[in-house]
PDB file of C-alpha atoms in Angstrom:
ATOM      1  CA  MET A   7      -0.088  -0.234  -0.108  1.00  0.00           C
ATOM      2  CA  ALA A   8       1.348   3.633  -0.833  1.00  0.00           C
ATOM      3  CA  PHE A   9       2.573   5.176   2.090  1.00  0.00           C
ATOM      4  CA  TYR A  10       0.225   8.289   1.722  1.00  0.00           C
ATOM      5  CA  LEU A  11      -2.871   6.128   2.061  1.00  0.00           C
ATOM      6  CA  LEU A  12      -1.742   5.185   5.587  1.00  0.00           C
ATOM      7  CA  LEU A  13      -1.588   8.677   6.213  1.00  0.00           C
ATOM      8  CA  LEU A  14      -4.995   9.721   4.804  1.00  0.00           C
ATOM      9  CA  GLN A  15      -7.153   6.919   6.081  1.00  0.00           C
ATOM     10  CA  PRO A  16      -7.300   8.296   9.826  1.00  0.00           C
ATOM     11  CA  HIS A  17      -8.609  11.657   8.284  1.00  0.00           C
ATOM     12  CA  PHE A  18     -11.022  10.489   5.278  1.00  0.00           C
ATOM     13  CA  LYS A  19     -13.990   7.978   5.012  1.00  0.00           C
ATOM     14  CA  HIS A  20     -14.066   7.993   1.413  1.00  0.00           C
ATOM     15  CA  ILE A  21     -10.555   7.886  -0.679  1.00  0.00           C
ATOM     16  CA  GLU A  22     -10.689   7.978  -4.547  1.00  0.00           C
ATOM     17  CA  ILE A  23      -7.030   7.971  -6.016  1.00  0.00           C
ATOM     18  CA  GLY A  24      -7.552   9.356  -9.778  1.00  0.00           C
ATOM     19  CA  ALA A  25      -4.674  10.043 -12.457  1.00  0.00           C
ATOM     20  CA  THR A  26      -1.425   8.732 -12.677  1.00  0.00           C
ATOM     21  CA  PRO A  27       1.002  10.520 -10.056  1.00  0.00           C
ATOM     22  CA  THR A  28       3.243  13.118 -10.954  1.00  0.00           C
ATOM     23  CA  SER A  29       6.608  12.672  -9.315  1.00  0.00           C
ATOM     24  CA  LEU A  30       8.139  15.691  -7.146  1.00  0.00           C
ATOM     25  CA  TRP A  31      11.680  16.902  -7.672  1.00  0.00           C
ATOM     26  CA  SER A  32      14.410  14.390  -7.619  1.00  0.00           C
ATOM     27  CA  GLY A  33      12.328  11.430  -6.530  1.00  0.00           C
ATOM     28  CA  CYS A  34      10.985  13.219  -3.005  1.00  0.00           C
ATOM     29  CA  GLY A  35       7.394  11.943  -3.480  1.00  0.00           C
ATOM     30  CA  SER A  36       4.423  12.530  -6.098  1.00  0.00           C
ATOM     31  CA  ILE A  37       1.297  14.554  -6.929  1.00  0.00           C
ATOM     32  CA  ILE A  38      -1.650  12.447  -6.885  1.00  0.00           C
ATOM     33  CA  GLU A  39      -5.243  13.527  -8.138  1.00  0.00           C
ATOM     34  CA  CYS A  40      -8.001  12.181  -5.997  1.00  0.00           C
ATOM     35  CA  ARG A  41     -11.402  12.294  -4.411  1.00  0.00           C
ATOM     36  CA  LEU A  42     -11.484  12.590  -0.566  1.00  0.00           C
ATOM     37  CA  ASP A  43     -14.898  12.377   0.852  1.00  0.00           C
ATOM     38  CA  ASN A  44     -16.212  13.357  -2.286  1.00  0.00           C
ATOM     39  CA  VAL A  45     -14.186  16.676  -2.870  1.00  0.00           C
ATOM     40  CA  PRO A  46     -11.904  16.891  -5.621  1.00  0.00           C
ATOM     41  CA  CYS A  47      -8.292  17.132  -4.290  1.00  0.00           C
ATOM     42  CA  VAL A  48      -4.748  16.871  -4.854  1.00  0.00           C
ATOM     43  CA  ILE A  49      -2.089  15.425  -2.711  1.00  0.00           C
ATOM     44  CA  LYS A  50       1.339  16.162  -2.244  1.00  0.00           C
ATOM     45  CA  ALA A  51       2.693  12.978  -0.672  1.00  0.00           C
ATOM     46  CA  ILE A  52       6.450  13.387   0.424  1.00  0.00           C
ATOM     47  CA  ARG A  53       9.098  10.946   1.588  1.00  0.00           C
ATOM     48  CA  ILE A  54      12.607  12.056   0.871  1.00  0.00           C
ATOM     49  CA  PRO A  55      15.070   9.292  -0.170  1.00  0.00           C
ATOM     50  CA  SER A  56      18.199   8.843   1.167  1.00  0.00           C
ATOM     51  CA  HIS A  57      20.201  10.196  -1.805  1.00  0.00           C
ATOM     52  CA  ILE A  58      18.897  12.732  -3.997  1.00  0.00           C
ATOM     53  CA  ASN A  59      20.019  12.594  -7.744  1.00  0.00           C
ATOM     54  CA  HIS A  60      20.205  15.982  -9.047  1.00  0.00           C
ATOM     55  CA  PRO A  61      22.514  16.972 -12.133  1.00  0.00           C
ATOM     56  CA  LYS A  62      23.512  20.302 -10.341  1.00  0.00           C
ATOM     57  CA  ILE A  63      23.354  19.728  -6.837  1.00  0.00           C
ATOM     58  CA  LYS A  64      26.261  17.901  -5.211  1.00  0.00           C
ATOM     59  CA  GLN A  65      24.692  15.212  -2.542  1.00  0.00           C
ATOM     60  CA  SER A  66      25.891  15.855   0.622  1.00  0.00           C
ATOM     61  CA  GLU A  67      24.319  15.354   4.398  1.00  0.00           C
ATOM     62  CA  PHE A  68      24.057  19.120   4.248  1.00  0.00           C
ATOM     63  CA  ALA A  69      21.995  19.327   1.012  1.00  0.00           C
ATOM     64  CA  LEU A  70      19.898  16.525   1.919  1.00  0.00           C
ATOM     65  CA  LYS A  71      19.057  18.155   5.479  1.00  0.00           C
ATOM     66  CA  ARG A  72      18.188  21.387   3.616  1.00  0.00           C
ATOM     67  CA  LYS A  73      15.789  19.296   1.341  1.00  0.00           C
ATOM     68  CA  GLN A  74      14.108  17.573   4.475  1.00  0.00           C
ATOM     69  CA  GLN A  75      13.806  21.011   6.168  1.00  0.00           C
ATOM     70  CA  SER A  76      12.093  22.555   3.120  1.00  0.00           C
ATOM     71  CA  TYR A  77       9.200  19.857   3.406  1.00  0.00           C
ATOM     72  CA  ASN A  78       8.972  20.452   7.129  1.00  0.00           C
ATOM     73  CA  VAL A  79       8.684  24.197   6.561  1.00  0.00           C
ATOM     74  CA  GLU A  80       5.986  23.583   3.955  1.00  0.00           C
ATOM     75  CA  TYR A  81       4.159  21.556   6.349  1.00  0.00           C
ATOM     76  CA  ASN A  82       4.437  24.215   9.221  1.00  0.00           C
ATOM     77  CA  PHE A  83       3.372  26.803   6.496  1.00  0.00           C
ATOM     78  CA  TYR A  84       0.067  25.027   5.626  1.00  0.00           C
ATOM     79  CA  LYS A  85      -0.616  23.802   8.864  1.00  0.00           C
ATOM     80  CA  HIS A  86      -0.151  27.109  11.103  1.00  0.00           C
ATOM     81  CA  TYR A  87      -0.103  29.886   8.629  1.00  0.00           C
ATOM     82  CA  SER A  88      -2.156  29.657   5.500  1.00  0.00           C
ATOM     83  CA  GLU A  89      -5.387  29.777   6.664  1.00  0.00           C
ATOM     84  CA  HIS A  90      -4.900  33.219   8.466  1.00  0.00           C
ATOM     85  CA  LEU A  91      -3.703  34.966   4.850  1.00  0.00           C
ATOM     86  CA  PRO A  92      -6.032  37.675   3.724  1.00  0.00           C
ATOM     87  CA  LYS A  93      -7.865  37.301   0.491  1.00  0.00           C
ATOM     88  CA  THR A  94      -5.557  39.293  -1.461  1.00  0.00           C
ATOM     89  CA  ALA A  95      -2.830  37.089  -0.615  1.00  0.00           C
ATOM     90  CA  ASN A  96      -4.079  33.647  -0.081  1.00  0.00           C
ATOM     91  CA  SER A  97      -2.766  30.173  -0.931  1.00  0.00           C
ATOM     92  CA  ILE A  98      -4.272  27.278  -2.598  1.00  0.00           C
ATOM     93  CA  GLU A  99      -6.786  25.810   0.210  1.00  0.00           C
ATOM     94  CA  CYS A 100      -5.069  23.174   2.183  1.00  0.00           C
ATOM     95  CA  VAL A 101      -7.848  20.589   3.489  1.00  0.00           C
ATOM     96  CA  SER A 102      -5.332  18.875   6.003  1.00  0.00           C
ATOM     97  CA  ALA A 103      -1.570  18.861   6.463  1.00  0.00           C
ATOM     98  CA  ILE A 104      -0.642  15.297   7.830  1.00  0.00           C
ATOM     99  CA  ASN A 105       2.916  14.467   8.946  1.00  0.00           C
ATOM    100  CA  CYS A 106       4.176  11.074  10.475  1.00  0.00           C
ATOM    101  CA  GLY A 107       8.098  10.952  10.634  1.00  0.00           C
ATOM    102  CA  ASP A 108       9.838  11.721   7.646  1.00  0.00           C
ATOM    103  CA  GLU A 109       6.486  11.294   5.348  1.00  0.00           C
ATOM    104  CA  TYR A 110       3.978  13.965   4.897  1.00  0.00           C
ATOM    105  CA  ALA A 111       0.668  13.989   2.969  1.00  0.00           C
ATOM    106  CA  LEU A 112      -0.510  17.611   1.952  1.00  0.00           C
ATOM    107  CA  VAL A 113      -4.101  17.877   0.765  1.00  0.00           C
ATOM    108  CA  PHE A 114      -5.299  20.657  -1.089  1.00  0.00           C
ATOM    109  CA  LYS A 115      -8.582  21.243  -3.031  1.00  0.00           C
ATOM    110  CA  ASN A 116      -7.938  20.620  -6.679  1.00  0.00           C
ATOM    111  CA  PHE A 117      -7.803  24.180  -7.650  1.00  0.00           C
ATOM    112  CA  THR A 118      -8.674  23.418 -11.504  1.00  0.00           C
ATOM    113  CA  GLN A 119     -12.123  22.104 -10.308  1.00  0.00           C
ATOM    114  CA  PHE A 120     -12.843  25.411  -8.406  1.00  0.00           C
ATOM    115  CA  GLY A 121     -12.073  28.088 -11.406  1.00  0.00           C
ATOM    116  CA  PHE A 122      -8.498  28.214 -10.979  1.00  0.00           C
ATOM    117  CA  THR A 123      -5.876  27.386 -13.577  1.00  0.00           C
ATOM    118  CA  GLN A 124      -1.787  27.794 -13.787  1.00  0.00           C
ATOM    119  CA  ALA A 125      -0.621  31.467 -13.844  1.00  0.00           C
ATOM    120  CA  SER A 126       1.246  32.625 -16.859  1.00  0.00           C
ATOM    121  CA  SER A 127       3.322  35.481 -18.092  1.00  0.00           C
ATOM    122  CA  LEU A 128       0.018  37.109 -18.581  1.00  0.00           C
ATOM    123  CA  HIS A 129      -0.891  37.768 -14.938  1.00  0.00           C
ATOM    124  CA  ILE A 130       2.419  39.666 -14.040  1.00  0.00           C
ATOM    125  CA  LYS A 131       0.534  42.662 -12.425  1.00  0.00           C
ATOM    126  CA  PRO A 132      -2.024  40.391 -10.167  1.00  0.00           C
ATOM    127  CA  ILE A 133       1.000  38.238  -8.915  1.00  0.00           C
ATOM    128  CA  LEU A 134       2.678  41.388  -7.978  1.00  0.00           C
ATOM    129  CA  LYS A 135      -0.208  42.650  -6.271  1.00  0.00           C
ATOM    130  CA  TRP A 136      -0.339  39.201  -4.355  1.00  0.00           C
ATOM    131  CA  LEU A 137       3.389  39.699  -3.522  1.00  0.00           C
ATOM    132  CA  ALA A 138       2.434  43.204  -2.370  1.00  0.00           C
ATOM    133  CA  HIS A 139      -0.194  42.380   0.008  1.00  0.00           C
ATOM    134  CA  PHE A 140       1.632  38.952   1.191  1.00  0.00           C
ATOM    135  CA  HIS A 141       4.589  41.247   2.334  1.00  0.00           C
ATOM    136  CA  ALA A 142       2.511  43.685   3.945  1.00  0.00           C
ATOM    137  CA  PHE A 143       0.200  41.559   5.898  1.00  0.00           C
ATOM    138  CA  ASN A 144       3.386  39.597   7.035  1.00  0.00           C
ATOM    139  CA  LEU A 145       5.847  42.758   8.023  1.00  0.00           C
ATOM    140  CA  ASN A 146       7.581  42.534  11.255  1.00  0.00           C
ATOM    141  CA  LYS A 147       5.542  39.404  12.386  1.00  0.00           C
ATOM    142  CA  GLN A 148       7.016  36.679  14.272  1.00  0.00           C
ATOM    143  CA  HIS A 149       6.993  33.069  12.296  1.00  0.00           C
ATOM    144  CA  ASP A 150       7.901  29.849  14.161  1.00  0.00           C
ATOM    145  CA  GLY A 151       8.790  26.541  12.317  1.00  0.00           C
ATOM    146  CA  LEU A 152       9.787  28.222   8.932  1.00  0.00           C
ATOM    147  CA  TRP A 153      13.048  29.378   7.440  1.00  0.00           C
ATOM    148  CA  GLU A 154      15.101  31.697   9.695  1.00  0.00           C
ATOM    149  CA  GLN A 155      16.284  33.307   6.270  1.00  0.00           C
ATOM    150  CA  GLY A 156      13.624  32.906   3.478  1.00  0.00           C
ATOM    151  CA  CYS A 157      14.577  31.699  -0.237  1.00  0.00           C
ATOM    152  CA  TYR A 158      16.429  28.765  -1.392  1.00  0.00           C
ATOM    153  CA  TRP A 159      19.593  30.537  -2.413  1.00  0.00           C
ATOM    154  CA  HIS A 160      20.662  32.496   0.453  1.00  0.00           C
ATOM    155  CA  LEU A 161      24.361  32.185   1.513  1.00  0.00           C
ATOM    156  CA  ASN A 162      23.791  30.173   4.775  1.00  0.00           C
ATOM    157  CA  THR A 163      22.297  27.124   3.140  1.00  0.00           C
ATOM    158  CA  ARG A 164      24.422  27.362   0.193  1.00  0.00           C
ATOM    159  CA  PRO A 165      27.897  26.546   1.112  1.00  0.00           C
ATOM    160  CA  ASP A 166      28.753  24.075  -1.819  1.00  0.00           C
ATOM    161  CA  GLU A 167      27.884  26.773  -4.320  1.00  0.00           C
ATOM    162  CA  PHE A 168      29.810  29.277  -2.387  1.00  0.00           C
ATOM    163  CA  ASN A 169      32.879  27.154  -2.316  1.00  0.00           C
ATOM    164  CA  ALA A 170      32.670  26.506  -5.995  1.00  0.00           C
ATOM    165  CA  LEU A 171      33.068  30.250  -6.728  1.00  0.00           C
ATOM    166  CA  VAL A 172      36.427  31.286  -7.865  1.00  0.00           C
ATOM    167  CA  SER A 173      37.945  34.329  -6.015  1.00  0.00           C
ATOM    168  CA  ASN A 174      39.441  37.209  -8.379  1.00  0.00           C
ATOM    169  CA  PRO A 175      41.402  39.709  -5.757  1.00  0.00           C
ATOM    170  CA  ASN A 176      42.199  41.527  -8.745  1.00  0.00           C
ATOM    171  CA  ASN A 177      38.827  42.062 -10.203  1.00  0.00           C
ATOM    172  CA  GLN A 178      36.787  44.854  -8.685  1.00  0.00           C
ATOM    173  CA  PHE A 179      33.450  42.854  -8.949  1.00  0.00           C
ATOM    174  CA  ASP A 180      34.845  39.782  -6.976  1.00  0.00           C
ATOM    175  CA  ILE A 181      31.146  38.439  -6.004  1.00  0.00           C
ATOM    176  CA  LYS A 182      33.059  35.721  -3.851  1.00  0.00           C
ATOM    177  CA  ALA A 183      34.824  38.634  -1.645  1.00  0.00           C
ATOM    178  CA  ALA A 184      31.201  40.572  -1.559  1.00  0.00           C
ATOM    179  CA  ALA A 185      29.090  37.574  -0.549  1.00  0.00           C
ATOM    180  CA  LYS A 186      29.085  38.028   3.260  1.00  0.00           C
ATOM    181  CA  LYS A 187      28.323  41.579   2.746  1.00  0.00           C
ATOM    182  CA  LEU A 188      25.424  40.983   0.498  1.00  0.00           C
ATOM    183  CA  ALA A 189      24.121  38.439   2.665  1.00  0.00           C
ATOM    184  CA  TYR A 190      24.306  40.830   6.020  1.00  0.00           C
ATOM    185  CA  GLN A 191      22.464  43.685   4.024  1.00  0.00           C
ATOM    186  CA  LEU A 192      19.587  40.927   3.239  1.00  0.00           C
ATOM    187  CA  GLU A 193      19.537  39.732   6.587  1.00  0.00           C
ATOM    188  CA  HIS A 194      19.588  43.004   8.792  1.00  0.00           C
ATOM    189  CA  PRO A 195      17.186  45.491   7.119  1.00  0.00           C
ATOM    190  CA  LYS A 196      14.903  47.486   9.684  1.00  0.00           C
ATOM    191  CA  TYR A 197      11.782  46.102   8.130  1.00  0.00           C
ATOM    192  CA  LYS A 198      11.440  42.401   7.210  1.00  0.00           C
ATOM    193  CA  THR A 199       8.673  40.183   5.943  1.00  0.00           C
ATOM    194  CA  LEU A 200       7.738  36.773   5.176  1.00  0.00           C
ATOM    195  CA  LEU A 201       9.032  35.626   1.721  1.00  0.00           C
ATOM    196  CA  HIS A 202       7.237  33.229  -0.320  1.00  0.00           C
ATOM    197  CA  GLY A 203      10.804  32.122  -1.185  1.00  0.00           C
ATOM    198  CA  ASP A 204      10.145  30.302  -4.257  1.00  0.00           C
ATOM    199  CA  ALA A 205       7.939  33.044  -6.031  1.00  0.00           C
ATOM    200  CA  LYS A 206       8.194  31.985  -9.479  1.00  0.00           C
ATOM    201  CA  VAL A 207       5.121  32.333 -11.868  1.00  0.00           C
ATOM    202  CA  ALA A 208       4.758  28.657 -11.851  1.00  0.00           C
ATOM    203  CA  ASN A 209       3.839  28.691  -8.385  1.00  0.00           C
ATOM    204  CA  PHE A 210       0.600  30.862  -8.658  1.00  0.00           C
ATOM    205  CA  ALA A 211      -2.591  30.079  -9.688  1.00  0.00           C
ATOM    206  CA  VAL A 212      -5.203  32.552 -11.266  1.00  0.00           C
ATOM    207  CA  ASN A 213      -8.860  32.663 -11.988  1.00  0.00           C
ATOM    208  CA  SER A 214     -11.220  34.403 -14.208  1.00  0.00           C
ATOM    209  CA  ASN A 215     -11.405  37.439 -11.884  1.00  0.00           C
ATOM    210  CA  ASN A 216      -7.427  37.707 -11.665  1.00  0.00           C
ATOM    211  CA  GLU A 217      -7.524  36.439  -8.186  1.00  0.00           C
ATOM    212  CA  ILE A 218      -4.132  34.882  -7.219  1.00  0.00           C
ATOM    213  CA  ARG A 219      -3.656  31.791  -5.212  1.00  0.00           C
ATOM    214  CA  GLY A 220       0.123  30.977  -4.373  1.00  0.00           C
ATOM    215  CA  TYR A 221       1.671  27.453  -3.521  1.00  0.00           C
ATOM    216  CA  ASP A 222       4.875  25.431  -2.960  1.00  0.00           C
ATOM    217  CA  PHE A 223       6.187  27.273   0.124  1.00  0.00           C
ATOM    218  CA  GLN A 224       8.987  25.158   0.930  1.00  0.00           C
ATOM    219  CA  TYR A 225      11.504  28.091   1.075  1.00  0.00           C
ATOM    220  CA  THR A 226       9.163  30.226   3.174  1.00  0.00           C
ATOM    221  CA  GLY A 227      11.032  32.640   6.030  1.00  0.00           C
ATOM    222  CA  SER A 228      12.133  35.836   7.055  1.00  0.00           C
ATOM    223  CA  GLY A 229      13.716  38.451   4.492  1.00  0.00           C
ATOM    224  CA  VAL A 230      12.952  41.481   2.312  1.00  0.00           C
ATOM    225  CA  GLY A 231      10.169  41.441   0.088  1.00  0.00           C
ATOM    226  CA  ILE A 232      12.227  42.648  -3.033  1.00  0.00           C
ATOM    227  CA  VAL A 233      13.912  39.227  -2.870  1.00  0.00           C
ATOM    228  CA  ASP A 234      10.602  37.670  -3.956  1.00  0.00           C
ATOM    229  CA  VAL A 235       9.919  40.203  -6.471  1.00  0.00           C
ATOM    230  CA  MET A 236      13.548  40.053  -8.087  1.00  0.00           C
ATOM    231  CA  TYR A 237      13.123  36.132  -8.103  1.00  0.00           C
ATOM    232  CA  PHE A 238       9.508  36.521  -9.864  1.00  0.00           C
ATOM    233  CA  MET A 239      10.630  38.806 -12.537  1.00  0.00           C
ATOM    234  CA  THR A 240      13.646  36.246 -13.576  1.00  0.00           C
ATOM    235  CA  SER A 241      10.666  33.454 -14.047  1.00  0.00           C
ATOM    236  CA  CYS A 242       8.623  35.568 -16.142  1.00  0.00           C
ATOM    237  CA  TYR A 243      10.902  38.002 -18.163  1.00  0.00           C
ATOM    238  CA  SER A 244      13.533  37.692 -20.564  1.00  0.00           C
ATOM    239  CA  CYS A 245      16.583  39.879 -20.537  1.00  0.00           C
ATOM    240  CA  GLU A 246      15.239  42.330 -23.357  1.00  0.00           C
ATOM    241  CA  GLU A 247      12.083  42.338 -21.283  1.00  0.00           C
ATOM    242  CA  LEU A 248      13.860  42.933 -18.016  1.00  0.00           C
ATOM    243  CA  HIS A 249      15.430  46.220 -19.365  1.00  0.00           C
ATOM    244  CA  ALA A 250      12.221  47.218 -21.015  1.00  0.00           C
ATOM    245  CA  HIS A 251       9.533  46.636 -17.893  1.00  0.00           C
ATOM    246  CA  ALA A 252      11.374  46.002 -14.647  1.00  0.00           C
ATOM    247  CA  THR A 253      11.408  49.587 -13.575  1.00  0.00           C
ATOM    248  CA  SER A 254       7.700  50.027 -14.301  1.00  0.00           C
ATOM    249  CA  GLU A 255       6.789  46.634 -12.621  1.00  0.00           C
ATOM    250  CA  LEU A 256       8.923  47.811  -9.729  1.00  0.00           C
ATOM    251  CA  THR A 257       7.022  51.103  -9.414  1.00  0.00           C
ATOM    252  CA  TYR A 258       3.487  49.084  -9.599  1.00  0.00           C
ATOM    253  CA  TYR A 259       4.750  46.499  -6.852  1.00  0.00           C
ATOM    254  CA  PHE A 260       5.573  49.569  -4.557  1.00  0.00           C
ATOM    255  CA  TYR A 261       2.431  51.204  -5.200  1.00  0.00           C
ATOM    256  CA  GLU A 262       0.542  47.911  -4.229  1.00  0.00           C
ATOM    257  CA  LEU A 263       2.953  47.829  -1.293  1.00  0.00           C
ATOM    258  CA  GLU A 264       2.367  51.256   0.248  1.00  0.00           C
ATOM    259  CA  HIS A 265      -1.591  50.816  -0.248  1.00  0.00           C
ATOM    260  CA  ALA A 266      -1.489  47.361   1.465  1.00  0.00           C
ATOM    261  CA  LEU A 267       0.272  48.697   4.203  1.00  0.00           C
ATOM    262  CA  THR A 268      -1.916  51.411   4.914  1.00  0.00           C
ATOM    263  CA  GLN A 269      -4.419  48.462   5.340  1.00  0.00           C
ATOM    264  CA  TYR A 270      -2.548  45.902   7.152  1.00  0.00           C
ATOM    265  CA  GLN A 271       0.042  47.861   9.195  1.00  0.00           C
ATOM    266  CA  PRO A 272      -1.151  51.609   9.802  1.00  0.00           C
ATOM    267  CA  ASN A 273       1.313  52.356  12.523  1.00  0.00           C
ATOM    268  CA  ILE A 274       4.461  51.381  10.322  1.00  0.00           C
ATOM    269  CA  PRO A 275       5.333  54.430   7.772  1.00  0.00           C
ATOM    270  CA  ALA A 276       4.673  52.986   4.341  1.00  0.00           C
ATOM    271  CA  GLN A 277       7.098  54.970   2.501  1.00  0.00           C
ATOM    272  CA  ALA A 278       9.899  54.147   4.878  1.00  0.00           C
ATOM    273  CA  VAL A 279       9.651  50.706   4.095  1.00  0.00           C
ATOM    274  CA  THR A 280       9.597  51.173   0.508  1.00  0.00           C
ATOM    275  CA  LYS A 281      12.707  53.534   0.557  1.00  0.00           C
ATOM    276  CA  GLU A 282      14.553  50.870   2.537  1.00  0.00           C
ATOM    277  CA  TRP A 283      13.556  48.140  -0.210  1.00  0.00           C
ATOM    278  CA  LYS A 284      14.188  50.042  -3.322  1.00  0.00           C
ATOM    279  CA  ALA A 285      17.456  50.452  -2.168  1.00  0.00           C
ATOM    280  CA  LEU A 286      18.137  46.756  -1.936  1.00  0.00           C
ATOM    281  CA  TRP A 287      17.089  46.187  -5.444  1.00  0.00           C
ATOM    282  CA  PRO A 288      20.746  45.777  -6.915  1.00  0.00           C
ATOM    283  CA  THR A 289      21.500  43.679  -3.385  1.00  0.00           C
ATOM    284  CA  ALA A 290      19.019  41.323  -4.316  1.00  0.00           C
ATOM    285  CA  TRP A 291      20.059  40.614  -7.883  1.00  0.00           C
ATOM    286  CA  ALA A 292      23.591  40.525  -6.905  1.00  0.00           C
ATOM    287  CA  ASP A 293      22.844  37.965  -4.275  1.00  0.00           C
ATOM    288  CA  PHE A 294      20.984  35.935  -6.614  1.00  0.00           C
ATOM    289  CA  TYR A 295      23.829  35.798  -9.021  1.00  0.00           C
ATOM    290  CA  ARG A 296      26.368  35.086  -6.334  1.00  0.00           C
ATOM    291  CA  PHE A 297      24.158  31.771  -6.169  1.00  0.00           C
ATOM    292  CA  LEU A 298      24.067  31.346  -9.817  1.00  0.00           C
ATOM    293  CA  ALA A 299      27.734  31.706 -10.867  1.00  0.00           C
ATOM    294  CA  GLY A 300      28.504  29.119  -8.051  1.00  0.00           C
ATOM    295  CA  TRP A 301      25.648  26.765  -8.874  1.00  0.00           C
ATOM    296  CA  SER A 302      25.223  26.988 -12.700  1.00  0.00           C
ATOM    297  CA  PRO A 303      27.876  29.580 -14.273  1.00  0.00           C
ATOM    298  CA  GLU A 304      26.378  29.100 -17.761  1.00  0.00           C
ATOM    299  CA  HIS A 305      22.577  30.036 -16.661  1.00  0.00           C
ATOM    300  CA  TYR A 306      20.212  31.502 -18.975  1.00  0.00           C
ATOM    301  CA  LYS A 307      19.391  33.931 -16.079  1.00  0.00           C
ATOM    302  CA  ILE A 308      22.750  35.467 -15.690  1.00  0.00           C
ATOM    303  CA  ASN A 309      22.443  38.314 -18.248  1.00  0.00           C
ATOM    304  CA  SER A 310      23.063  41.880 -19.027  1.00  0.00           C
ATOM    305  CA  TYR A 311      20.147  43.095 -16.783  1.00  0.00           C
ATOM    306  CA  MET A 312      21.420  41.281 -14.004  1.00  0.00           C
ATOM    307  CA  HIS A 313      25.100  42.533 -14.647  1.00  0.00           C
ATOM    308  CA  ASP A 314      23.929  45.847 -14.388  1.00  0.00           C
ATOM    309  CA  GLN A 315      22.694  45.456 -11.022  1.00  0.00           C
ATOM    310  CA  VAL A 316      25.663  43.606  -9.982  1.00  0.00           C
ATOM    311  CA  VAL A 317      27.659  46.411 -11.145  1.00  0.00           C
ATOM    312  CA  ASN A 318      25.329  48.875  -9.606  1.00  0.00           C
ATOM    313  CA  TRP A 319      25.737  47.385  -6.066  1.00  0.00           C
ATOM    314  CA  PHE A 320      29.607  47.189  -6.428  1.00  0.00           C
ATOM    315  CA  GLU A 321      29.566  50.681  -7.352  1.00  0.00           C
ATOM    316  CA  THR A 322      27.583  51.938  -4.240  1.00  0.00           C
ATOM    317  CA  ASN A 323      29.257  49.858  -2.199  1.00  0.00           C
ATOM    318  CA  SER A 324      32.858  50.258  -3.099  1.00  0.00           C
TER     319      SER A 324
END
């Protein structure tokens, strides 16, 4: 019997398993369509193997523990936080979050059966609005059981990629020498919030009213909201599109952020938040470049827009 059925049986009377399961990242489980007590659902069934086979990630005890922690964080998010989010920054609906040892079953209503579809690059502004409200709602709040620092590429969780960087003391743009300063700036702002942590366009759903729902909260944790915005733009814009649209989209995000802050955090000066986070835009790009340069130096996201932001950071911090 599949392990997830044993997890489900104490919680649901009628379990009908549907389509062929879809595998999760590197053999860590499956996505299963089903009906549970006659409700169309999707199960994210998680059981992490003892060895992760990935072409760009060196297998190590550290990397394995990072992946294990990511699923525990996702479980905690859906168990304790998702139901409290506002409608304008909601997640897909979690029916039940079940855990037994190193096995998890996250049960969601099947959003495709409730008017939602996978979001795309046609929904950039609605997703930016979702991010603005998610960040404003969670600003300066305590969140236990999640990552101390949100996103999957921050320095403390990527020693292998850092070690792979080649230091060049004669180069004024030595990203390895700058890594700790970049991390410090992102970890010690005055205003921190909860990051989605993997805010690519593929991790959002949308309905006909342009209402957005987020999912895949494995790397949710503390940070500056601009990190989510930077990563989101890398997922939906080419280099040429970043040069053409990043500034205007950033303006839109900050407009929505200030509006959301007046709604959720009336005692926090909205313009002070936006001023601090705007200044960290090049920092977020340079830090992501630090990760990519150690993980996959030929990655397509390393482009001229990113390069311009990295140079901007070095010139500002020289």
